[in-house]
JSON list of C-alpha atoms in Angstrom, two decimals:
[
{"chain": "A", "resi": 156, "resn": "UNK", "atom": "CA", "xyz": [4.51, -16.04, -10.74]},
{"chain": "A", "resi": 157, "resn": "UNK", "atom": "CA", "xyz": [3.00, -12.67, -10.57]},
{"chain": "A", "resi": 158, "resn": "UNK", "atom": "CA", "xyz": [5.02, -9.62, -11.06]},
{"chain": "A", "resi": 159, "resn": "UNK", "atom": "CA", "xyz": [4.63, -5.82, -11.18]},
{"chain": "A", "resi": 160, "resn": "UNK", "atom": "CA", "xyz": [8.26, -4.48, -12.46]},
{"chain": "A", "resi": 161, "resn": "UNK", "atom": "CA", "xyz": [7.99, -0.93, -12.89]},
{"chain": "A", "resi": 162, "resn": "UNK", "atom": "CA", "xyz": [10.38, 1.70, -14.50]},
{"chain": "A", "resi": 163, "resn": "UNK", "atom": "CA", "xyz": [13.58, 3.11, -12.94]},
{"chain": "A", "resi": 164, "resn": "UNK", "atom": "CA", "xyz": [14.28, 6.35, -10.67]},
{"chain": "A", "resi": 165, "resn": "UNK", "atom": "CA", "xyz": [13.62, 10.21, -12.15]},
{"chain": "A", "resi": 166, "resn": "UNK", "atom": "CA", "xyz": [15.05, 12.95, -11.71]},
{"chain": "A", "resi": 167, "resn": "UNK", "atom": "CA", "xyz": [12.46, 15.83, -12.61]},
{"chain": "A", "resi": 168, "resn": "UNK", "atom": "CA", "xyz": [12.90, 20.05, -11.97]},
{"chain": "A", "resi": 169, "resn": "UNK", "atom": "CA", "xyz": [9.97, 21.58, -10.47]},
{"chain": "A", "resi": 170, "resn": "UNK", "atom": "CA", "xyz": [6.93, 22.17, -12.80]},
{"chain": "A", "resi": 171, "resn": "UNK", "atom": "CA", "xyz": [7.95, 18.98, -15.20]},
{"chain": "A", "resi": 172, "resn": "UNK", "atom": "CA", "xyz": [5.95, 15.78, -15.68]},
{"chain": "A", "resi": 173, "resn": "UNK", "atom": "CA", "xyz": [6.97, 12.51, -14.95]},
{"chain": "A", "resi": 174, "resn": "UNK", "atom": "CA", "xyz": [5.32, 8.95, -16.31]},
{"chain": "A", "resi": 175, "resn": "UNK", "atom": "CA", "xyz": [6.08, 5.94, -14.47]},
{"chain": "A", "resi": 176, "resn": "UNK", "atom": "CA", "xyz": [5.31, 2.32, -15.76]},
{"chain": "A", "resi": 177, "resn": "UNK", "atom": "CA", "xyz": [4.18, -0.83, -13.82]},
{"chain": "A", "resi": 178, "resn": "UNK", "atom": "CA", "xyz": [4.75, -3.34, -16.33]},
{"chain": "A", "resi": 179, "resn": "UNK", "atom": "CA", "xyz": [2.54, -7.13, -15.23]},
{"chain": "A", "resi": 180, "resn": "UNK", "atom": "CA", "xyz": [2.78, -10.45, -16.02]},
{"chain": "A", "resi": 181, "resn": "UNK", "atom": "CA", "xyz": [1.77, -14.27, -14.35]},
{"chain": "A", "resi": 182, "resn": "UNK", "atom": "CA", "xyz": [-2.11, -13.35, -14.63]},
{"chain": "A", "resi": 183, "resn": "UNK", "atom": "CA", "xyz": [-4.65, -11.78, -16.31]},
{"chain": "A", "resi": 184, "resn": "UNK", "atom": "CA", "xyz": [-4.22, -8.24, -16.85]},
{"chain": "A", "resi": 185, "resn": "UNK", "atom": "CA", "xyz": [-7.66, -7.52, -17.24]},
{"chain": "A", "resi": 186, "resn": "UNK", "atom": "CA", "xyz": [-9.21, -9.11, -14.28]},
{"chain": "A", "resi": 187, "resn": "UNK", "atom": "CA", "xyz": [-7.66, -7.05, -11.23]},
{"chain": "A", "resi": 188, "resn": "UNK", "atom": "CA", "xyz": [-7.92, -3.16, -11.06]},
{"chain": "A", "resi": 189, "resn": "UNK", "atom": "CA", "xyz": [-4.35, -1.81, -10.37]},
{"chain": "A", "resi": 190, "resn": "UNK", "atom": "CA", "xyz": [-3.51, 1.42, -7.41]},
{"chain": "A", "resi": 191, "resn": "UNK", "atom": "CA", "xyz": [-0.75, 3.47, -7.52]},
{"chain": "A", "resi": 192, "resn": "UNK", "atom": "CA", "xyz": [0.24, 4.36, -3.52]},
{"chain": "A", "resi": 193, "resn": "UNK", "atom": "CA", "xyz": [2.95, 6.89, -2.76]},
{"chain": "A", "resi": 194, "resn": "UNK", "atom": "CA", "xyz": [5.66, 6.82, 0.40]},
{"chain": "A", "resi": 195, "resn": "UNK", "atom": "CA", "xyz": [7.65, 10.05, 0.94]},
{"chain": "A", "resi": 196, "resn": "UNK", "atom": "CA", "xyz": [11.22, 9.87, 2.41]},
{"chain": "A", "resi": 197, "resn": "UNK", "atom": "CA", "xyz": [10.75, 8.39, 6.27]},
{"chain": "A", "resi": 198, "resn": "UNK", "atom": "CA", "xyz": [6.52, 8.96, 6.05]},
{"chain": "A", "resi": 199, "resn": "UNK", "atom": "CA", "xyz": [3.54, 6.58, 5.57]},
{"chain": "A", "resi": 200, "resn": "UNK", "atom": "CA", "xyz": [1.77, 5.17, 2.91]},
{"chain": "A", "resi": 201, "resn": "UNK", "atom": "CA", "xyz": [-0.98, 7.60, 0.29]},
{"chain": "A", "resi": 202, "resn": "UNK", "atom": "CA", "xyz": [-3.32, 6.00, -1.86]},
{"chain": "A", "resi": 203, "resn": "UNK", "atom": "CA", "xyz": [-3.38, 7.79, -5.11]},
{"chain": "A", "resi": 204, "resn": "UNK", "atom": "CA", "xyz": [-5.81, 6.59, -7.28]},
{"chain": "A", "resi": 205, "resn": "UNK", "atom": "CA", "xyz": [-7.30, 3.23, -8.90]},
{"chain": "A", "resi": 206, "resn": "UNK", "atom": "CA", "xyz": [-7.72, 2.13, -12.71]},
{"chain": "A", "resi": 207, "resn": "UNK", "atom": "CA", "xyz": [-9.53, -0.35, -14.25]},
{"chain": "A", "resi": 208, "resn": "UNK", "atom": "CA", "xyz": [-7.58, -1.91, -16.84]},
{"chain": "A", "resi": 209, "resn": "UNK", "atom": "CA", "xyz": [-10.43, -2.96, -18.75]},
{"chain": "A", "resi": 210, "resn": "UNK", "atom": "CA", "xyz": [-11.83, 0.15, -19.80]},
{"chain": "A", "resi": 211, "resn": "UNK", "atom": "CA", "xyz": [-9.62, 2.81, -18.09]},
{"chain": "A", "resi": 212, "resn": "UNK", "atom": "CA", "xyz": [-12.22, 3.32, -15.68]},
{"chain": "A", "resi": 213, "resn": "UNK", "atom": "CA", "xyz": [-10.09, 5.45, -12.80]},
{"chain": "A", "resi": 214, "resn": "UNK", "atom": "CA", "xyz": [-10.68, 7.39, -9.68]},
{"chain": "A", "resi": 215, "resn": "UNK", "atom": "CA", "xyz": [-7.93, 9.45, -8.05]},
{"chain": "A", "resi": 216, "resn": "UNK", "atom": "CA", "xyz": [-7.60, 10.51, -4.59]},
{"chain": "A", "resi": 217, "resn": "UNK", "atom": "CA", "xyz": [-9.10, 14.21, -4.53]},
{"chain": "A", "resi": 218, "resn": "UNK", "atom": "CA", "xyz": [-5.47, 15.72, -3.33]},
{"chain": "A", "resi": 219, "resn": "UNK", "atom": "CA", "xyz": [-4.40, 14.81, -6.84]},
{"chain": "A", "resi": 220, "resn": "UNK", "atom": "CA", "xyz": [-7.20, 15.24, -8.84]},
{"chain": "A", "resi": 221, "resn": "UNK", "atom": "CA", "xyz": [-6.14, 17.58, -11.86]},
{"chain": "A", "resi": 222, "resn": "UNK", "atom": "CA", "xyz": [-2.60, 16.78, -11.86]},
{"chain": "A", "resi": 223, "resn": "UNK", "atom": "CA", "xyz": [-2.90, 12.90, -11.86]},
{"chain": "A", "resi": 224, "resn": "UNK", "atom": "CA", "xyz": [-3.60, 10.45, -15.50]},
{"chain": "A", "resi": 225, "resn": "UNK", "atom": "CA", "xyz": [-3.85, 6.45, -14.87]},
{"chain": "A", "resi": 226, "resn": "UNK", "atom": "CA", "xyz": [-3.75, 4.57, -17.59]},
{"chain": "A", "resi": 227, "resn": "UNK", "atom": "CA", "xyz": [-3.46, 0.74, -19.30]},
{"chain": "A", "resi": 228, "resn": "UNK", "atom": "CA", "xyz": [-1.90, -0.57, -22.27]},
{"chain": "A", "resi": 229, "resn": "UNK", "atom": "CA", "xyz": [-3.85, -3.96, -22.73]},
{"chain": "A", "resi": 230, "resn": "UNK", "atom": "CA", "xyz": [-1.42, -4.94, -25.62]},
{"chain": "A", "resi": 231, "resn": "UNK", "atom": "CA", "xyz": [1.35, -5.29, -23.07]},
{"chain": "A", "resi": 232, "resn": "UNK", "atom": "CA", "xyz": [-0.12, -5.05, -19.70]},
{"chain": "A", "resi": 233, "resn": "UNK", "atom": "CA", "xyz": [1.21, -2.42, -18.48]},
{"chain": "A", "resi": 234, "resn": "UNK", "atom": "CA", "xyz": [-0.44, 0.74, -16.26]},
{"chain": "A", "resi": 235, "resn": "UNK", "atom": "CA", "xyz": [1.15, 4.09, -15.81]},
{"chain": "A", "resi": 236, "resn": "UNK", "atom": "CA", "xyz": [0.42, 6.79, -13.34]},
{"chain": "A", "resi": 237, "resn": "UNK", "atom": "CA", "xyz": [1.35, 10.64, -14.65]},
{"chain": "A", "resi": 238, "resn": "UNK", "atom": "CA", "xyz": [2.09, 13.07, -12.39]},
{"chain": "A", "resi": 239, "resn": "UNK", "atom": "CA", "xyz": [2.21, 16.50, -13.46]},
{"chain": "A", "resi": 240, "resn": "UNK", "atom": "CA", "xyz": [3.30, 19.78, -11.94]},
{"chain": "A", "resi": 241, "resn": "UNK", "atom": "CA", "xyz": [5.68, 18.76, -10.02]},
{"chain": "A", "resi": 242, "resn": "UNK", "atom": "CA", "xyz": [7.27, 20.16, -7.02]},
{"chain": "A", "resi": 243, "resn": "UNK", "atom": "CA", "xyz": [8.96, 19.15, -4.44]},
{"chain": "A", "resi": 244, "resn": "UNK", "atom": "CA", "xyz": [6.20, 17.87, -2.20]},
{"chain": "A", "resi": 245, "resn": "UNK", "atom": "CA", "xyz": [5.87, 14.89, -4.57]},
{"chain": "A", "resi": 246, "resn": "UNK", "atom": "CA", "xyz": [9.74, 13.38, -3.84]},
{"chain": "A", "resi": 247, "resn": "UNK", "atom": "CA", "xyz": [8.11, 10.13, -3.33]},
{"chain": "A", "resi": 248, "resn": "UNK", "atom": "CA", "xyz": [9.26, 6.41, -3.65]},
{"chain": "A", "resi": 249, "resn": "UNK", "atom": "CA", "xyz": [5.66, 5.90, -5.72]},
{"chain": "A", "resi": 250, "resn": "UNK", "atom": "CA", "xyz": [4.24, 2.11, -5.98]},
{"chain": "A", "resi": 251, "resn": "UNK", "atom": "CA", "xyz": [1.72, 0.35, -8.18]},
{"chain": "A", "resi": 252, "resn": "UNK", "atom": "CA", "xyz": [0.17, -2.60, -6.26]},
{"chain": "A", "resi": 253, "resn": "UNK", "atom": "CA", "xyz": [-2.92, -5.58, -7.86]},
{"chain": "A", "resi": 254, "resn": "UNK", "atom": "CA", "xyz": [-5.92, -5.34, -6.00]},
{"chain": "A", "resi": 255, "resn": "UNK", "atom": "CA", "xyz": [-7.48, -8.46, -4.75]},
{"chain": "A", "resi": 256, "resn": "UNK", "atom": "CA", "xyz": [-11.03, -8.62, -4.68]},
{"chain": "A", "resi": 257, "resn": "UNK", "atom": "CA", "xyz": [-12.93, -11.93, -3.56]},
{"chain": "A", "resi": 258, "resn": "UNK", "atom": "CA", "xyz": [-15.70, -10.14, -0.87]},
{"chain": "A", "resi": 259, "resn": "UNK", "atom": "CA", "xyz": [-13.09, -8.23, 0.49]},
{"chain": "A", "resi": 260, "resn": "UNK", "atom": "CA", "xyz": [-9.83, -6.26, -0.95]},
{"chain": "A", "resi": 261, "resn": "UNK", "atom": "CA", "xyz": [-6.46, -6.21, -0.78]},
{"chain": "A", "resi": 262, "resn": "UNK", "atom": "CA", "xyz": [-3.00, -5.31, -2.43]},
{"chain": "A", "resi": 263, "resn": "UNK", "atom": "CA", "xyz": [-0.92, -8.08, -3.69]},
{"chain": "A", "resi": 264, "resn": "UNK", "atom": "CA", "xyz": [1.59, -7.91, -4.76]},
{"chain": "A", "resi": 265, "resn": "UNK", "atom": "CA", "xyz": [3.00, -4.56, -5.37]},
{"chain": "A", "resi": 266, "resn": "UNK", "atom": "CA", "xyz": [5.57, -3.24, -7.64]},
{"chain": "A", "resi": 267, "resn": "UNK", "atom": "CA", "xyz": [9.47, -2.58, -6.76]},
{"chain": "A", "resi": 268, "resn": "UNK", "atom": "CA", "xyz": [8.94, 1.06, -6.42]},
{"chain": "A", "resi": 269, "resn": "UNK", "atom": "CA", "xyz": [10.18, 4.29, -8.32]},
{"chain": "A", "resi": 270, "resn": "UNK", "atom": "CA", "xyz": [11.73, 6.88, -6.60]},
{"chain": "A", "resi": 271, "resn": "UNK", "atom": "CA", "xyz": [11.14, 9.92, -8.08]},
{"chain": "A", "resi": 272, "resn": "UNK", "atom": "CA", "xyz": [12.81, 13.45, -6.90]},
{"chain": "A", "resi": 273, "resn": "UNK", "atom": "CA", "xyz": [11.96, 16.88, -7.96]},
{"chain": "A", "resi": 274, "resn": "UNK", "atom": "CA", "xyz": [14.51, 19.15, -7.35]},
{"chain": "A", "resi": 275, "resn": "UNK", "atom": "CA", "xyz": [15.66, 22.40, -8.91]},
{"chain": "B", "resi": 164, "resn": "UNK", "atom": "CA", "xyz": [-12.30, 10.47, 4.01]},
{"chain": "B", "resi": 165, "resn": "UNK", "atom": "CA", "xyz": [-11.91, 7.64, 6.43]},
{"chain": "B", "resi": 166, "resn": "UNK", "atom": "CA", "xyz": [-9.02, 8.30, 9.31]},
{"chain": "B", "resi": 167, "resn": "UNK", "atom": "CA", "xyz": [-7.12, 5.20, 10.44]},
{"chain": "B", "resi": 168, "resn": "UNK", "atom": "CA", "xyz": [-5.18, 5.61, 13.17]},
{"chain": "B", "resi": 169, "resn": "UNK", "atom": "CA", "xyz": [-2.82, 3.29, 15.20]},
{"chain": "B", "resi": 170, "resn": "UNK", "atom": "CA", "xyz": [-1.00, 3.03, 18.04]},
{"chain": "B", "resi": 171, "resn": "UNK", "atom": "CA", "xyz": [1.76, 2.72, 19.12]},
{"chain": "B", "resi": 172, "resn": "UNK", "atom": "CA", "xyz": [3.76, 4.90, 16.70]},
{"chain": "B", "resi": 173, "resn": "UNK", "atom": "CA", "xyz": [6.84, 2.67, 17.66]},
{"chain": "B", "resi": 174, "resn": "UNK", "atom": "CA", "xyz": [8.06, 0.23, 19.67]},
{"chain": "B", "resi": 175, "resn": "UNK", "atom": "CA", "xyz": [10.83, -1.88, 20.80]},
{"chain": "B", "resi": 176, "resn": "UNK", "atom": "CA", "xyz": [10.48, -5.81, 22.02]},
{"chain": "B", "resi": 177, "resn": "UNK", "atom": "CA", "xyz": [12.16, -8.75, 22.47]},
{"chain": "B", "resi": 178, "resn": "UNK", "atom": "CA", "xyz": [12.58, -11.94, 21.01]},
{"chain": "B", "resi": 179, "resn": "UNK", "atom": "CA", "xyz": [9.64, -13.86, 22.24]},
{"chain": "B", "resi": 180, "resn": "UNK", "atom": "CA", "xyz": [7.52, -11.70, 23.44]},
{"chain": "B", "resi": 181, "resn": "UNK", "atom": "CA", "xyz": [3.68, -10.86, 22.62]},
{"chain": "B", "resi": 182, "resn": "UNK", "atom": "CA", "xyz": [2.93, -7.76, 20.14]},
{"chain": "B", "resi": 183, "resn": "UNK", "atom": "CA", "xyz": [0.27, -6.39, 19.85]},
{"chain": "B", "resi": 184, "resn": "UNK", "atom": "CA", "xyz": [-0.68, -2.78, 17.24]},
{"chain": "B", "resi": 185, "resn": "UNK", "atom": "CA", "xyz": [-3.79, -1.77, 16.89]},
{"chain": "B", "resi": 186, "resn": "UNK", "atom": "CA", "xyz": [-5.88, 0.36, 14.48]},
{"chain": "B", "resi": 187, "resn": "UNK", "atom": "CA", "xyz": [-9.18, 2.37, 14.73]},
{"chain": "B", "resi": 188, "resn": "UNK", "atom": "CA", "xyz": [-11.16, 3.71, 11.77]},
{"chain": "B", "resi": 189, "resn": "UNK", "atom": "CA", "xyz": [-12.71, 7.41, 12.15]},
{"chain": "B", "resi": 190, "resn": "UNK", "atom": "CA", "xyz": [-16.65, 5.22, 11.07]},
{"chain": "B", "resi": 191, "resn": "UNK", "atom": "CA", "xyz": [-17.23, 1.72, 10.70]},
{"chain": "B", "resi": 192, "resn": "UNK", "atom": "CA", "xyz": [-15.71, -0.33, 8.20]},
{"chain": "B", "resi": 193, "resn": "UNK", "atom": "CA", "xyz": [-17.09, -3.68, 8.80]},
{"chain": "B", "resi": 194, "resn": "UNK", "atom": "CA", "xyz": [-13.77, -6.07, 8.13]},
{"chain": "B", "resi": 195, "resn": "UNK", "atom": "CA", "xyz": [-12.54, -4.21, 5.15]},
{"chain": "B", "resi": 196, "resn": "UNK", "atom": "CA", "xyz": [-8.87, -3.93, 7.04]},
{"chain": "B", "resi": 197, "resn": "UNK", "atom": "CA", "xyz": [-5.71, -5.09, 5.80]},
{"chain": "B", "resi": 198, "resn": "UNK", "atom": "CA", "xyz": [-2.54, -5.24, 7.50]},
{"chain": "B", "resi": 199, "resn": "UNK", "atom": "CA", "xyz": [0.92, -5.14, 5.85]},
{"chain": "B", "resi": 200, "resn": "UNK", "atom": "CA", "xyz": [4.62, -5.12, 6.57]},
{"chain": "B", "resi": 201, "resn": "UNK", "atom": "CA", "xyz": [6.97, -2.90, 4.65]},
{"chain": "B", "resi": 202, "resn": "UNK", "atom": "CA", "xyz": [10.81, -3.74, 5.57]},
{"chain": "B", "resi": 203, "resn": "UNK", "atom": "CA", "xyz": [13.59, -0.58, 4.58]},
{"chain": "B", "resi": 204, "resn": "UNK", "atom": "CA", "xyz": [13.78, 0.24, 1.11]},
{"chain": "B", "resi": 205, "resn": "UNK", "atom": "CA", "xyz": [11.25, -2.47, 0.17]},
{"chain": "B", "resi": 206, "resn": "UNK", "atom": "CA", "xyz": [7.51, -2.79, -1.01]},
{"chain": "B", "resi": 207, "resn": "UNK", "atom": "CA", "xyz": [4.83, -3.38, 1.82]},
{"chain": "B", "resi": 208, "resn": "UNK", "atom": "CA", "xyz": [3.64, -6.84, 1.88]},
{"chain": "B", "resi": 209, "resn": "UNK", "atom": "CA", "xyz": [0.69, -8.35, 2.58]},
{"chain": "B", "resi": 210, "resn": "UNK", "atom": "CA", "xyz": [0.48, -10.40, 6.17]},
{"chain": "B", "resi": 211, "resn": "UNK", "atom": "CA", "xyz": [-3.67, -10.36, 7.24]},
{"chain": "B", "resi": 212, "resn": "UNK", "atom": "CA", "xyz": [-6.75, -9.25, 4.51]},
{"chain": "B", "resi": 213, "resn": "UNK", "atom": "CA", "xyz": [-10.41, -8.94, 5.59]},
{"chain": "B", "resi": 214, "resn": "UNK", "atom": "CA", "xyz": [-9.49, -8.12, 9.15]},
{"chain": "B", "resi": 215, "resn": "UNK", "atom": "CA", "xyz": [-8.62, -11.70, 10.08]},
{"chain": "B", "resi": 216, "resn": "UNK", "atom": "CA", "xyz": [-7.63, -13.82, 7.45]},
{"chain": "B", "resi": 217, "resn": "UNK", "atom": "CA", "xyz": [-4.07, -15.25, 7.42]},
{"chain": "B", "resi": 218, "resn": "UNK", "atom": "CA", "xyz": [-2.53, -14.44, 3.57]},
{"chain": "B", "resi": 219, "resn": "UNK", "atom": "CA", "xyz": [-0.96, -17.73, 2.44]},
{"chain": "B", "resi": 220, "resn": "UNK", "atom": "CA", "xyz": [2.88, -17.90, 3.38]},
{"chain": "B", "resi": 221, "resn": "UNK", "atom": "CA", "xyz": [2.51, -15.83, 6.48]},
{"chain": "B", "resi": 222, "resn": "UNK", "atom": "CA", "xyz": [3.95, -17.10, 9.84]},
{"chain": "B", "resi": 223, "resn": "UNK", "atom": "CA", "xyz": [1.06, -18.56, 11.82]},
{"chain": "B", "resi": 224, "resn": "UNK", "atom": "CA", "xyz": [2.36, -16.23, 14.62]},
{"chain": "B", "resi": 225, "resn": "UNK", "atom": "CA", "xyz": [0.56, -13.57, 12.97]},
{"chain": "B", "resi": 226, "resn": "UNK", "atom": "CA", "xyz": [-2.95, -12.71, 13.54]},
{"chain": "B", "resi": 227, "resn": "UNK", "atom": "CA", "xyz": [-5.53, -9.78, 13.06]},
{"chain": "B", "resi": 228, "resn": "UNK", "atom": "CA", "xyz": [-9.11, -9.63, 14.86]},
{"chain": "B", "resi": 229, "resn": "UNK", "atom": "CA", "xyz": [-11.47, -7.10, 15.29]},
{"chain": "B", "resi": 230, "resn": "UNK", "atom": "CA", "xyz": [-14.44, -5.36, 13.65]},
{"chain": "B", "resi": 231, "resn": "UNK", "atom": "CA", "xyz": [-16.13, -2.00, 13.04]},
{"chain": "B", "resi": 232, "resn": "UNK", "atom": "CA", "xyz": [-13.76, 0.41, 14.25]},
{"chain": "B", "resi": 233, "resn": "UNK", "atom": "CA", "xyz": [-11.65, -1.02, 16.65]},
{"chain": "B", "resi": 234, "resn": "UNK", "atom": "CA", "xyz": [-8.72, -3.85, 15.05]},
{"chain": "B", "resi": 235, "resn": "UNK", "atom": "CA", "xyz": [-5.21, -5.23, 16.64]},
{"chain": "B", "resi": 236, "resn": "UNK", "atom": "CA", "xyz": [-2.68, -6.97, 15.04]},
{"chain": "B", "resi": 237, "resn": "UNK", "atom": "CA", "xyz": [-0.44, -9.67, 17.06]},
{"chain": "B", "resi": 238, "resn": "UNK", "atom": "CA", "xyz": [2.54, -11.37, 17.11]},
{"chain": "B", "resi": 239, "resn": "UNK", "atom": "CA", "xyz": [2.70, -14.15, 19.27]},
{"chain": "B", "resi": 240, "resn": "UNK", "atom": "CA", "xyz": [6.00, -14.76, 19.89]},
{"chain": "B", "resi": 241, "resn": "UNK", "atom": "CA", "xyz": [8.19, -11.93, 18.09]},
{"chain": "B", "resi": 242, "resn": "UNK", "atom": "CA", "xyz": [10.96, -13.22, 16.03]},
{"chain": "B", "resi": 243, "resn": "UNK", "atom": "CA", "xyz": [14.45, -11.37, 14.55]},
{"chain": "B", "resi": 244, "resn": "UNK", "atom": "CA", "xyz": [12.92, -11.05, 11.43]},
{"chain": "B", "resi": 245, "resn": "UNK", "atom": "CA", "xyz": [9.89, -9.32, 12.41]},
{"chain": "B", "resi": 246, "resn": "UNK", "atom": "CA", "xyz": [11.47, -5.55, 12.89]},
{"chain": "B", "resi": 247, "resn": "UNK", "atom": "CA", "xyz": [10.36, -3.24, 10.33]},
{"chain": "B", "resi": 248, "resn": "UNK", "atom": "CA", "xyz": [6.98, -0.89, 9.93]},
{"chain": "B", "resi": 249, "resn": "UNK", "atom": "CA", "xyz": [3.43, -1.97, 10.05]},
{"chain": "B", "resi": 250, "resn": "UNK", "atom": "CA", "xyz": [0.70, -0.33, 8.68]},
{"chain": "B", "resi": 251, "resn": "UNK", "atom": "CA", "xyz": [-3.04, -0.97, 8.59]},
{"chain": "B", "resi": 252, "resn": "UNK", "atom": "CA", "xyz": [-5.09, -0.36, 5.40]},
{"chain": "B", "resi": 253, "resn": "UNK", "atom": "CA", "xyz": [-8.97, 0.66, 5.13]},
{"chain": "B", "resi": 254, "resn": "UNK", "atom": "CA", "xyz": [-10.81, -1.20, 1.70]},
{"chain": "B", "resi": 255, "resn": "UNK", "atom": "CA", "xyz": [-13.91, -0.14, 2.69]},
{"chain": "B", "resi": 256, "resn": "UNK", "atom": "CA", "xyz": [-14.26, 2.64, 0.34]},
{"chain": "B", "resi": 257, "resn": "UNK", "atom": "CA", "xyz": [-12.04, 4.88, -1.66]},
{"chain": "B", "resi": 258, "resn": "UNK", "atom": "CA", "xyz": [-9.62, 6.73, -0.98]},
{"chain": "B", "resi": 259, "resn": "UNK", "atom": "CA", "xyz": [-7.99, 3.48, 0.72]},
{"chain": "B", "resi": 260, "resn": "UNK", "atom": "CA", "xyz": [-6.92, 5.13, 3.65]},
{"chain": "B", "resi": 261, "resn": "UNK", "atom": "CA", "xyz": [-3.49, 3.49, 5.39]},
{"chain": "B", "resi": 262, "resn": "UNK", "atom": "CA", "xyz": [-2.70, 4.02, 9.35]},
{"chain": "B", "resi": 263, "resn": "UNK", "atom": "CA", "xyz": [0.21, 6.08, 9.88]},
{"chain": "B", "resi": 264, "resn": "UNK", "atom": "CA", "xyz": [2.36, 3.02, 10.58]},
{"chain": "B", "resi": 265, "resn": "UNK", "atom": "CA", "xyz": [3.75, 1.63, 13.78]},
{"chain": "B", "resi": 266, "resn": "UNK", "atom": "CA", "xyz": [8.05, 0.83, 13.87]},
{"chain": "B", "resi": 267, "resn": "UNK", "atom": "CA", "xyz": [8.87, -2.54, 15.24]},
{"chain": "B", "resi": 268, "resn": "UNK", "atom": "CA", "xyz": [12.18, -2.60, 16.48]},
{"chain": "B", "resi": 269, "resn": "UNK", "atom": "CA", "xyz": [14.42, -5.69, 18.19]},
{"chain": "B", "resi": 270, "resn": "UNK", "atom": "CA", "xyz": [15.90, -5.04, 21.45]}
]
């Protein structure tokens, strides 16, 4: 079956970087671009940004651009969103999610989720 | 960017009853709206693509309509299970804009 496990929780200080993994299997990696969505503590959903894994073709949500990398790893099918300059605005449970496109769009399934928490 | 917003923010039914959320885009989006149900400390999941469309697995007592600007999700007869937060989703272009979520709770 399809599955999106991704890396475990951070802990980062303000400033630092953090790299979290979405690591695929059950289809083909190259055949569905890949999101990365963001959910702070008791608040909605933010899309982040897109990636082709094919290619490494991305776009990122403007309110990241600069501080946001999305890439692919073909060799084990695996994406990974890098956040930089963290502060404490970005304490986010942060998601990677398939997108299904047949006509239309959609996100299944989506990763477990990585909470990651900047604090000093 | 494309605003989705939906109403209610929250609210609290019973077992049985009719639900309905709904969900209006800032322009037209044609049918490019998803719907999805994210339980505590889980992932959201997907329950209706392409505005209507039923994703395999999903209760039948689920449905989404609408077009445009203007979309409603319903429940047709709420069950325990159901509590948790909805959200609607815009795939019409990026950035894929999500509603701000409605909370389902169980009387």
């Amino acid at each position: 079956q399809v599955q999106l496990v991704q890396s475990g929780a951070e802990v980062k200080k303000p400033g630092a970087s953090v790299k979290v993994s979405c690591k695929t299997s059950g289809y083909s990696f190259t055949s569905y671009y890949m999101h990365w969505v963001r959910q702070a503590p008791g608040q909605g959903l933010e899309w982040m940004g897109i990636i082709n894994p094919i290619g490494g073709g991305t776009s990122y949500a403007q309110k990241f651009q600069g501080r946001v990398t999305m890439t692919s790893d073909t060799s084990t099918s695996t994406v990974y969103m890098e956040l930089s300059s963290l502060r404490s605005e970005d304490t986010a449970v942060y998601y990677c999610a398939r997108e299904i496109r047949v006509g239309k769009n959609w996100f299944d399934p989506w990763g477990q989720g990585t909470l990651v928490t900047v604090s000093s | 960017d494309i605003q989705m917003t939906q109403s209610p923010s929250s609210l609290s039914a019973s077992v049985g009853d009719r639900v309905t959320i709904t969900c209006r885009a800032s322009q037209s989006i044609g049918s490019f709206l998803n719907w999805y149900q994210q339980k505590r400390g889980k992932a959201p999941k997907i329950l209706i693509y392409a505005a209507s469309s039923l994703q395999s697995g999903v209760p039948s007592r689920f449905s989404g309509s609408g077009s445009g600007t203007d979309f409603t999700l319903t429940i047709s007869s709420l069950q325990p299970e159901d509590f948790g937060t909805y959200y609607c989703q815009q795939s019409y272009s990026t950035p894929y804009t999500f509603g701000q979520g409605t909370k389902l709770e169980i009387k």
